[in-house]
Amino acid sequence: MQKTLKKLFILSALALSTSVIGATSYANDGVITDESRKRTIPTNITLPSNNAECTEQVKCPVAFINAGYGISHNEYTFASNVFNQRGYLTIAVAHKLKSDPYLNREQPYLTTRMENWHRGVVTLKFLVDELSSKYPAYDFTKLTLFGHSNGGDISALYGSIYPNEVSTIITLDHRRMLIPRNKNIRVLTLRGSDYPADADVLLNDSELNKFPVTQIIIEKSRHNDMYDGGPKWLVDRMSKEVERFLDSKS
């Protein structure tokens, strides 16, 4: 466990030294281009649906939605709807491009998939820096990160590298990256019932007493069904759990 955390601290230093500053171009089809990396980033940005009064003096919250591997970033509308109804600006992000290497299938994933997750973290950091000036009435300093599977791994890594910028993490059955053990980051992770998480990803009973983390197993749920295309009962259950978690925030 300690060795794993030490690796994360080293990766944190690498991420902080990675430049995400550069000219940017926008397209009408929801694609933002990071010119410094020559990387196109498909996004879907939605504003609050409850006529929230968001100003530079009283800013509204921001949620990033990070898709599971091989699933469109537009397939998590159940989550964006929950956030939008509560005054959030939501930014759904596609992390997998055709030009990217395939997700590594060799163990140990905490090492072999780090390049993929780190690329996602750099993308999120770029979007935070870029969009905060375009949407000044929204608070990009206390992010909510939502992610399914690989998108949840990216969210967890971002929270470990930039803990002071994240207030909340919500994951759907991410299984590889350790949940941040941080008393200032609230975490909800909804667990499928068909695959176990890797060692130390989830918190043990002792840790659950120390950190604001909620771990919920959804019986008879499948990892690959935890998106808009899953069975209605599961989508409804996930929506309700996210609603309950957000509404319980003190």
mmCIF file of C-alpha atoms in Angstrom:
data_model
loop_
_atom_site.group_PDB
_atom_site.id
_atom_site.type_symbol
_atom_site.label_atom_id
_atom_site.label_comp_id
_atom_site.label_asym_id
_atom_site.label_seq_id
_atom_site.Cartn_x
_atom_site.Cartn_y
_atom_site.Cartn_z
ATOM 1 C CA MET A 1 0.000 0.000 0.000
ATOM 2 C CA GLN A 2 2.745 2.456 0.959
ATOM 3 C CA LYS A 3 4.730 1.624 -2.177
ATOM 4 C CA THR A 4 1.621 2.220 -4.285
ATOM 5 C CA LEU A 5 1.026 5.613 -2.694
ATOM 6 C CA LYS A 6 4.685 6.502 -3.234
ATOM 7 C CA LYS A 7 4.239 5.800 -6.952
ATOM 8 C CA LEU A 8 1.268 8.162 -7.003
ATOM 9 C CA PHE A 9 3.334 10.939 -5.431
ATOM 10 C CA ILE A 10 5.977 10.479 -8.141
ATOM 11 C CA LEU A 11 3.292 10.585 -10.814
ATOM 12 C CA SER A 12 1.895 13.716 -9.206
ATOM 13 C CA ALA A 13 5.193 15.469 -9.731
ATOM 14 C CA LEU A 14 5.266 14.345 -13.357
ATOM 15 C CA ALA A 15 1.747 15.645 -13.938
ATOM 16 C CA LEU A 16 2.477 18.983 -12.355
ATOM 17 C CA SER A 17 5.447 19.406 -14.666
ATOM 18 C CA THR A 18 3.349 18.635 -17.772
ATOM 19 C CA SER A 19 2.452 21.778 -19.680
ATOM 20 C CA VAL A 20 -1.158 22.160 -20.742
ATOM 21 C CA ILE A 21 -0.822 25.778 -21.796
ATOM 22 C CA GLY A 22 -1.234 26.604 -25.471
ATOM 23 C CA ALA A 23 -3.435 28.078 -28.132
ATOM 24 C CA THR A 24 -6.900 26.584 -28.288
ATOM 25 C CA SER A 25 -9.524 26.339 -30.993
ATOM 26 C CA TYR A 26 -13.222 25.540 -30.677
ATOM 27 C CA ALA A 27 -15.505 23.824 -33.182
ATOM 28 C CA ASN A 28 -19.285 24.048 -33.390
ATOM 29 C CA ASP A 29 -19.625 20.279 -33.039
ATOM 30 C CA GLY A 30 -18.485 20.225 -29.421
ATOM 31 C CA VAL A 31 -14.794 19.580 -30.072
ATOM 32 C CA ILE A 32 -12.097 21.539 -28.268
ATOM 33 C CA THR A 33 -8.552 21.333 -29.584
ATOM 34 C CA ASP A 34 -5.551 21.454 -27.318
ATOM 35 C CA GLU A 35 -3.000 22.895 -29.721
ATOM 36 C CA SER A 36 -0.096 22.207 -27.355
ATOM 37 C CA ARG A 37 -0.701 18.461 -27.806
ATOM 38 C CA LYS A 38 -2.418 18.644 -31.218
ATOM 39 C CA ARG A 39 -5.259 16.754 -29.550
ATOM 40 C CA THR A 40 -8.963 17.097 -30.294
ATOM 41 C CA ILE A 41 -11.227 16.655 -27.280
ATOM 42 C CA PRO A 42 -14.907 15.813 -27.973
ATOM 43 C CA THR A 43 -17.052 17.401 -25.277
ATOM 44 C CA ASN A 44 -20.701 17.935 -24.460
ATOM 45 C CA ILE A 45 -21.276 20.950 -22.205
ATOM 46 C CA THR A 46 -24.694 21.453 -20.618
ATOM 47 C CA LEU A 47 -25.903 24.325 -18.449
ATOM 48 C CA PRO A 48 -28.077 24.038 -15.342
ATOM 49 C CA SER A 49 -31.719 23.292 -16.094
ATOM 50 C CA ASN A 50 -33.255 24.888 -13.000
ATOM 51 C CA ASN A 51 -32.659 28.547 -13.870
ATOM 52 C CA ALA A 52 -29.850 28.700 -11.340
ATOM 53 C CA GLU A 53 -28.571 32.218 -10.780
ATOM 54 C CA CYS A 54 -24.867 31.761 -11.394
ATOM 55 C CA THR A 55 -22.632 34.824 -11.149
ATOM 56 C CA GLU A 56 -18.957 35.572 -10.714
ATOM 57 C CA GLN A 57 -19.772 36.538 -7.126
ATOM 58 C CA VAL A 58 -21.896 33.448 -6.378
ATOM 59 C CA LYS A 59 -20.583 30.703 -8.600
ATOM 60 C CA CYS A 60 -22.369 27.458 -9.423
ATOM 61 C CA PRO A 61 -20.648 24.054 -9.248
ATOM 62 C CA VAL A 62 -18.977 22.125 -12.077
ATOM 63 C CA ALA A 63 -19.079 18.385 -12.813
ATOM 64 C CA PHE A 64 -16.924 16.519 -15.329
ATOM 65 C CA ILE A 65 -18.372 13.280 -16.714
ATOM 66 C CA ASN A 66 -15.715 10.765 -17.798
ATOM 67 C CA ALA A 67 -16.955 7.907 -19.969
ATOM 68 C CA GLY A 68 -16.092 4.252 -19.646
ATOM 69 C CA TYR A 69 -13.705 2.783 -22.202
ATOM 70 C CA GLY A 70 -15.464 2.196 -25.515
ATOM 71 C CA ILE A 71 -18.633 4.046 -24.471
ATOM 72 C CA SER A 72 -19.614 7.445 -25.871
ATOM 73 C CA HIS A 73 -19.320 10.430 -23.566
ATOM 74 C CA ASN A 74 -22.926 11.208 -24.566
ATOM 75 C CA GLU A 75 -24.219 7.996 -22.958
ATOM 76 C CA TYR A 76 -24.410 9.283 -19.393
ATOM 77 C CA THR A 77 -27.309 11.699 -19.677
ATOM 78 C CA PHE A 78 -28.903 10.230 -16.548
ATOM 79 C CA ALA A 79 -25.960 11.647 -14.603
ATOM 80 C CA SER A 80 -25.783 14.987 -16.394
ATOM 81 C CA ASN A 81 -29.524 15.432 -15.778
ATOM 82 C CA VAL A 82 -29.044 14.889 -12.045
ATOM 83 C CA PHE A 83 -26.233 17.432 -11.970
ATOM 84 C CA ASN A 84 -28.031 19.974 -14.180
ATOM 85 C CA GLN A 85 -31.128 19.831 -11.977
ATOM 86 C CA ARG A 86 -28.944 20.792 -9.011
ATOM 87 C CA GLY A 87 -27.326 23.796 -10.621
ATOM 88 C CA TYR A 88 -24.194 22.178 -12.043
ATOM 89 C CA LEU A 89 -22.446 22.993 -15.289
ATOM 90 C CA THR A 90 -21.620 19.548 -16.722
ATOM 91 C CA ILE A 91 -18.812 18.736 -19.137
ATOM 92 C CA ALA A 92 -18.894 15.244 -20.632
ATOM 93 C CA VAL A 93 -15.483 14.291 -22.018
ATOM 94 C CA ALA A 94 -14.413 11.643 -24.545
ATOM 95 C CA HIS A 95 -10.980 10.407 -23.492
ATOM 96 C CA LYS A 96 -10.479 7.671 -26.091
ATOM 97 C CA LEU A 97 -9.542 8.783 -29.610
ATOM 98 C CA LYS A 98 -8.943 6.490 -32.584
ATOM 99 C CA SER A 99 -5.306 7.585 -32.630
ATOM 100 C CA ASP A 100 -4.719 6.499 -29.014
ATOM 101 C CA PRO A 101 -3.095 3.175 -28.115
ATOM 102 C CA TYR A 102 -5.506 0.460 -27.039
ATOM 103 C CA LEU A 103 -6.053 0.062 -23.326
ATOM 104 C CA ASN A 104 -3.348 -2.240 -21.985
ATOM 105 C CA ARG A 105 -4.615 -5.718 -21.037
ATOM 106 C CA GLU A 106 -1.545 -6.829 -19.088
ATOM 107 C CA GLN A 107 -1.141 -6.804 -15.323
ATOM 108 C CA PRO A 108 -0.339 -4.952 -13.135
ATOM 109 C CA TYR A 109 -2.885 -2.399 -14.384
ATOM 110 C CA LEU A 110 -1.782 0.213 -11.876
ATOM 111 C CA THR A 111 1.420 0.384 -13.908
ATOM 112 C CA THR A 112 0.456 -0.671 -17.426
ATOM 113 C CA ARG A 113 -2.572 1.646 -17.689
ATOM 114 C CA MET A 114 -1.023 4.669 -16.021
ATOM 115 C CA GLU A 115 -0.154 6.270 -19.366
ATOM 116 C CA ASN A 116 -3.821 6.127 -20.377
ATOM 117 C CA TRP A 117 -5.054 7.580 -17.093
ATOM 118 C CA HIS A 118 -2.367 10.234 -17.020
ATOM 119 C CA ARG A 119 -3.360 11.355 -20.522
ATOM 120 C CA GLY A 120 -6.913 11.717 -19.217
ATOM 121 C CA VAL A 121 -5.724 13.769 -16.254
ATOM 122 C CA VAL A 122 -3.805 16.114 -18.568
ATOM 123 C CA THR A 123 -6.944 16.492 -20.710
ATOM 124 C CA LEU A 124 -9.074 17.355 -17.678
ATOM 125 C CA LYS A 125 -6.499 19.827 -16.375
ATOM 126 C CA PHE A 126 -6.397 21.524 -19.769
ATOM 127 C CA LEU A 127 -10.194 21.791 -19.860
ATOM 128 C CA VAL A 128 -10.303 23.189 -16.320
ATOM 129 C CA ASP A 129 -7.789 25.890 -17.174
ATOM 130 C CA GLU A 130 -9.421 26.663 -20.516
ATOM 131 C CA LEU A 131 -13.108 26.617 -19.598
ATOM 132 C CA SER A 132 -12.796 28.468 -16.299
ATOM 133 C CA SER A 133 -12.253 31.677 -18.259
ATOM 134 C CA LYS A 134 -15.069 30.930 -20.699
ATOM 135 C CA TYR A 135 -17.548 30.166 -17.879
ATOM 136 C CA PRO A 136 -16.596 32.648 -15.126
ATOM 137 C CA ALA A 137 -19.897 32.142 -13.280
ATOM 138 C CA TYR A 138 -18.934 28.540 -12.440
ATOM 139 C CA ASP A 139 -16.510 27.295 -9.806
ATOM 140 C CA PHE A 140 -13.663 25.285 -11.353
ATOM 141 C CA THR A 141 -11.715 25.226 -8.080
ATOM 142 C CA LYS A 142 -13.944 22.646 -6.314
ATOM 143 C CA LEU A 143 -14.704 20.086 -8.987
ATOM 144 C CA THR A 144 -17.028 17.124 -8.960
ATOM 145 C CA LEU A 145 -15.574 14.270 -11.015
ATOM 146 C CA PHE A 146 -17.917 11.536 -12.250
ATOM 147 C CA GLY A 147 -16.591 8.499 -14.082
ATOM 148 C CA HIS A 148 -17.539 5.002 -15.195
ATOM 149 C CA SER A 149 -14.930 2.221 -15.251
ATOM 150 C CA ASN A 150 -11.812 3.645 -16.929
ATOM 151 C CA GLY A 151 -13.339 7.119 -16.574
ATOM 152 C CA GLY A 152 -13.586 6.473 -12.853
ATOM 153 C CA ASP A 153 -9.917 5.487 -12.768
ATOM 154 C CA ILE A 154 -9.054 8.808 -14.440
ATOM 155 C CA SER A 155 -11.231 10.654 -11.913
ATOM 156 C CA ALA A 156 -9.553 8.932 -8.964
ATOM 157 C CA LEU A 157 -6.083 9.710 -10.304
ATOM 158 C CA TYR A 158 -6.992 13.368 -10.873
ATOM 159 C CA GLY A 159 -8.212 13.587 -7.280
ATOM 160 C CA SER A 160 -4.931 12.102 -6.057
ATOM 161 C CA ILE A 161 -2.802 14.505 -8.113
ATOM 162 C CA TYR A 162 -4.884 17.665 -7.641
ATOM 163 C CA PRO A 163 -6.655 17.117 -4.293
ATOM 164 C CA ASN A 164 -7.085 20.840 -3.628
ATOM 165 C CA GLU A 165 -9.145 21.244 -6.816
ATOM 166 C CA VAL A 166 -11.604 18.398 -6.150
ATOM 167 C CA SER A 167 -14.465 18.318 -3.668
ATOM 168 C CA THR A 168 -16.363 15.226 -4.839
ATOM 169 C CA ILE A 169 -15.710 12.036 -6.796
ATOM 170 C CA ILE A 170 -18.463 9.684 -7.990
ATOM 171 C CA THR A 171 -17.511 6.475 -9.761
ATOM 172 C CA LEU A 172 -19.439 3.647 -11.374
ATOM 173 C CA ASP A 173 -17.529 0.423 -10.755
ATOM 174 C CA HIS A 174 -14.016 1.690 -11.491
ATOM 175 C CA ARG A 175 -11.720 -1.179 -10.562
ATOM 176 C CA ARG A 176 -8.044 -0.251 -10.942
ATOM 177 C CA MET A 177 -7.053 3.134 -9.469
ATOM 178 C CA LEU A 178 -7.089 3.595 -5.697
ATOM 179 C CA ILE A 179 -9.815 5.814 -4.269
ATOM 180 C CA PRO A 180 -8.123 8.891 -2.729
ATOM 181 C CA ARG A 181 -7.887 8.640 1.042
ATOM 182 C CA ASN A 182 -8.528 12.320 1.694
ATOM 183 C CA LYS A 183 -10.778 13.795 4.376
ATOM 184 C CA ASN A 184 -11.583 16.774 2.144
ATOM 185 C CA ILE A 185 -12.883 14.752 -0.820
ATOM 186 C CA ARG A 186 -16.308 13.126 -0.583
ATOM 187 C CA VAL A 187 -16.535 9.910 -2.581
ATOM 188 C CA LEU A 188 -19.419 7.750 -3.761
ATOM 189 C CA THR A 189 -18.606 4.572 -5.639
ATOM 190 C CA LEU A 190 -21.416 2.371 -6.979
ATOM 191 C CA ARG A 191 -20.196 -1.175 -7.430
ATOM 192 C CA GLY A 192 -21.342 -3.728 -9.983
ATOM 193 C CA SER A 193 -21.771 -7.298 -8.777
ATOM 194 C CA ASP A 194 -20.021 -9.215 -11.562
ATOM 195 C CA TYR A 195 -16.338 -8.219 -11.126
ATOM 196 C CA PRO A 196 -14.227 -7.438 -8.050
ATOM 197 C CA ALA A 197 -12.010 -4.369 -7.754
ATOM 198 C CA ASP A 198 -8.242 -4.738 -7.621
ATOM 199 C CA ALA A 199 -6.426 -4.801 -4.280
ATOM 200 C CA ASP A 200 -6.582 -1.566 -2.238
ATOM 201 C CA VAL A 201 -8.886 0.215 -4.718
ATOM 202 C CA LEU A 202 -11.728 0.230 -2.196
ATOM 203 C CA LEU A 203 -11.487 1.214 1.445
ATOM 204 C CA ASN A 204 -11.503 -1.332 4.256
ATOM 205 C CA ASP A 205 -13.774 -0.963 7.292
ATOM 206 C CA SER A 206 -11.157 0.926 9.277
ATOM 207 C CA GLU A 207 -10.582 3.405 6.452
ATOM 208 C CA LEU A 208 -14.307 3.894 5.935
ATOM 209 C CA ASN A 209 -14.476 5.171 9.506
ATOM 210 C CA LYS A 210 -11.806 7.785 8.752
ATOM 211 C CA PHE A 211 -12.706 9.114 5.314
ATOM 212 C CA PRO A 212 -15.953 10.456 3.740
ATOM 213 C CA VAL A 213 -16.337 7.540 1.338
ATOM 214 C CA THR A 214 -19.541 5.652 0.546
ATOM 215 C CA GLN A 215 -19.280 2.258 -1.188
ATOM 216 C CA ILE A 216 -22.530 0.697 -2.421
ATOM 217 C CA ILE A 217 -22.840 -2.679 -4.140
ATOM 218 C CA ILE A 218 -25.820 -2.837 -6.499
ATOM 219 C CA GLU A 219 -26.950 -6.450 -6.538
ATOM 220 C CA LYS A 220 -27.479 -8.105 -9.944
ATOM 221 C CA SER A 221 -25.861 -5.167 -11.742
ATOM 222 C CA ARG A 222 -23.266 -5.627 -14.468
ATOM 223 C CA HIS A 223 -20.178 -3.488 -14.981
ATOM 224 C CA ASN A 224 -20.879 -2.985 -18.685
ATOM 225 C CA ASP A 225 -24.500 -1.918 -18.071
ATOM 226 C CA MET A 226 -23.734 1.134 -15.934
ATOM 227 C CA TYR A 227 -24.625 3.784 -18.513
ATOM 228 C CA ASP A 228 -27.714 5.076 -20.347
ATOM 229 C CA GLY A 229 -27.966 1.844 -22.341
ATOM 230 C CA GLY A 230 -28.263 -0.366 -19.268
ATOM 231 C CA PRO A 231 -31.565 -1.785 -17.966
ATOM 232 C CA LYS A 232 -34.009 0.857 -16.794
ATOM 233 C CA TRP A 233 -34.069 -0.401 -13.198
ATOM 234 C CA LEU A 234 -30.291 0.029 -12.995
ATOM 235 C CA VAL A 235 -30.238 3.488 -14.560
ATOM 236 C CA ASP A 236 -33.015 4.558 -12.169
ATOM 237 C CA ARG A 237 -31.136 3.113 -9.182
ATOM 238 C CA MET A 238 -27.893 4.855 -10.129
ATOM 239 C CA SER A 239 -29.727 8.152 -10.609
ATOM 240 C CA LYS A 240 -31.344 7.862 -7.183
ATOM 241 C CA GLU A 241 -28.063 6.991 -5.459
ATOM 242 C CA VAL A 242 -26.295 9.970 -7.041
ATOM 243 C CA GLU A 243 -29.220 12.252 -6.140
ATOM 244 C CA ARG A 244 -29.194 11.041 -2.542
ATOM 245 C CA PHE A 245 -25.442 11.518 -2.248
ATOM 246 C CA LEU A 246 -25.462 15.036 -3.676
ATOM 247 C CA ASP A 247 -28.467 16.089 -1.595
ATOM 248 C CA SER A 248 -26.829 14.818 1.601
ATOM 249 C CA LYS A 249 -23.867 17.152 1.184
ATOM 250 C CA SER A 250 -23.488 19.218 4.327
#
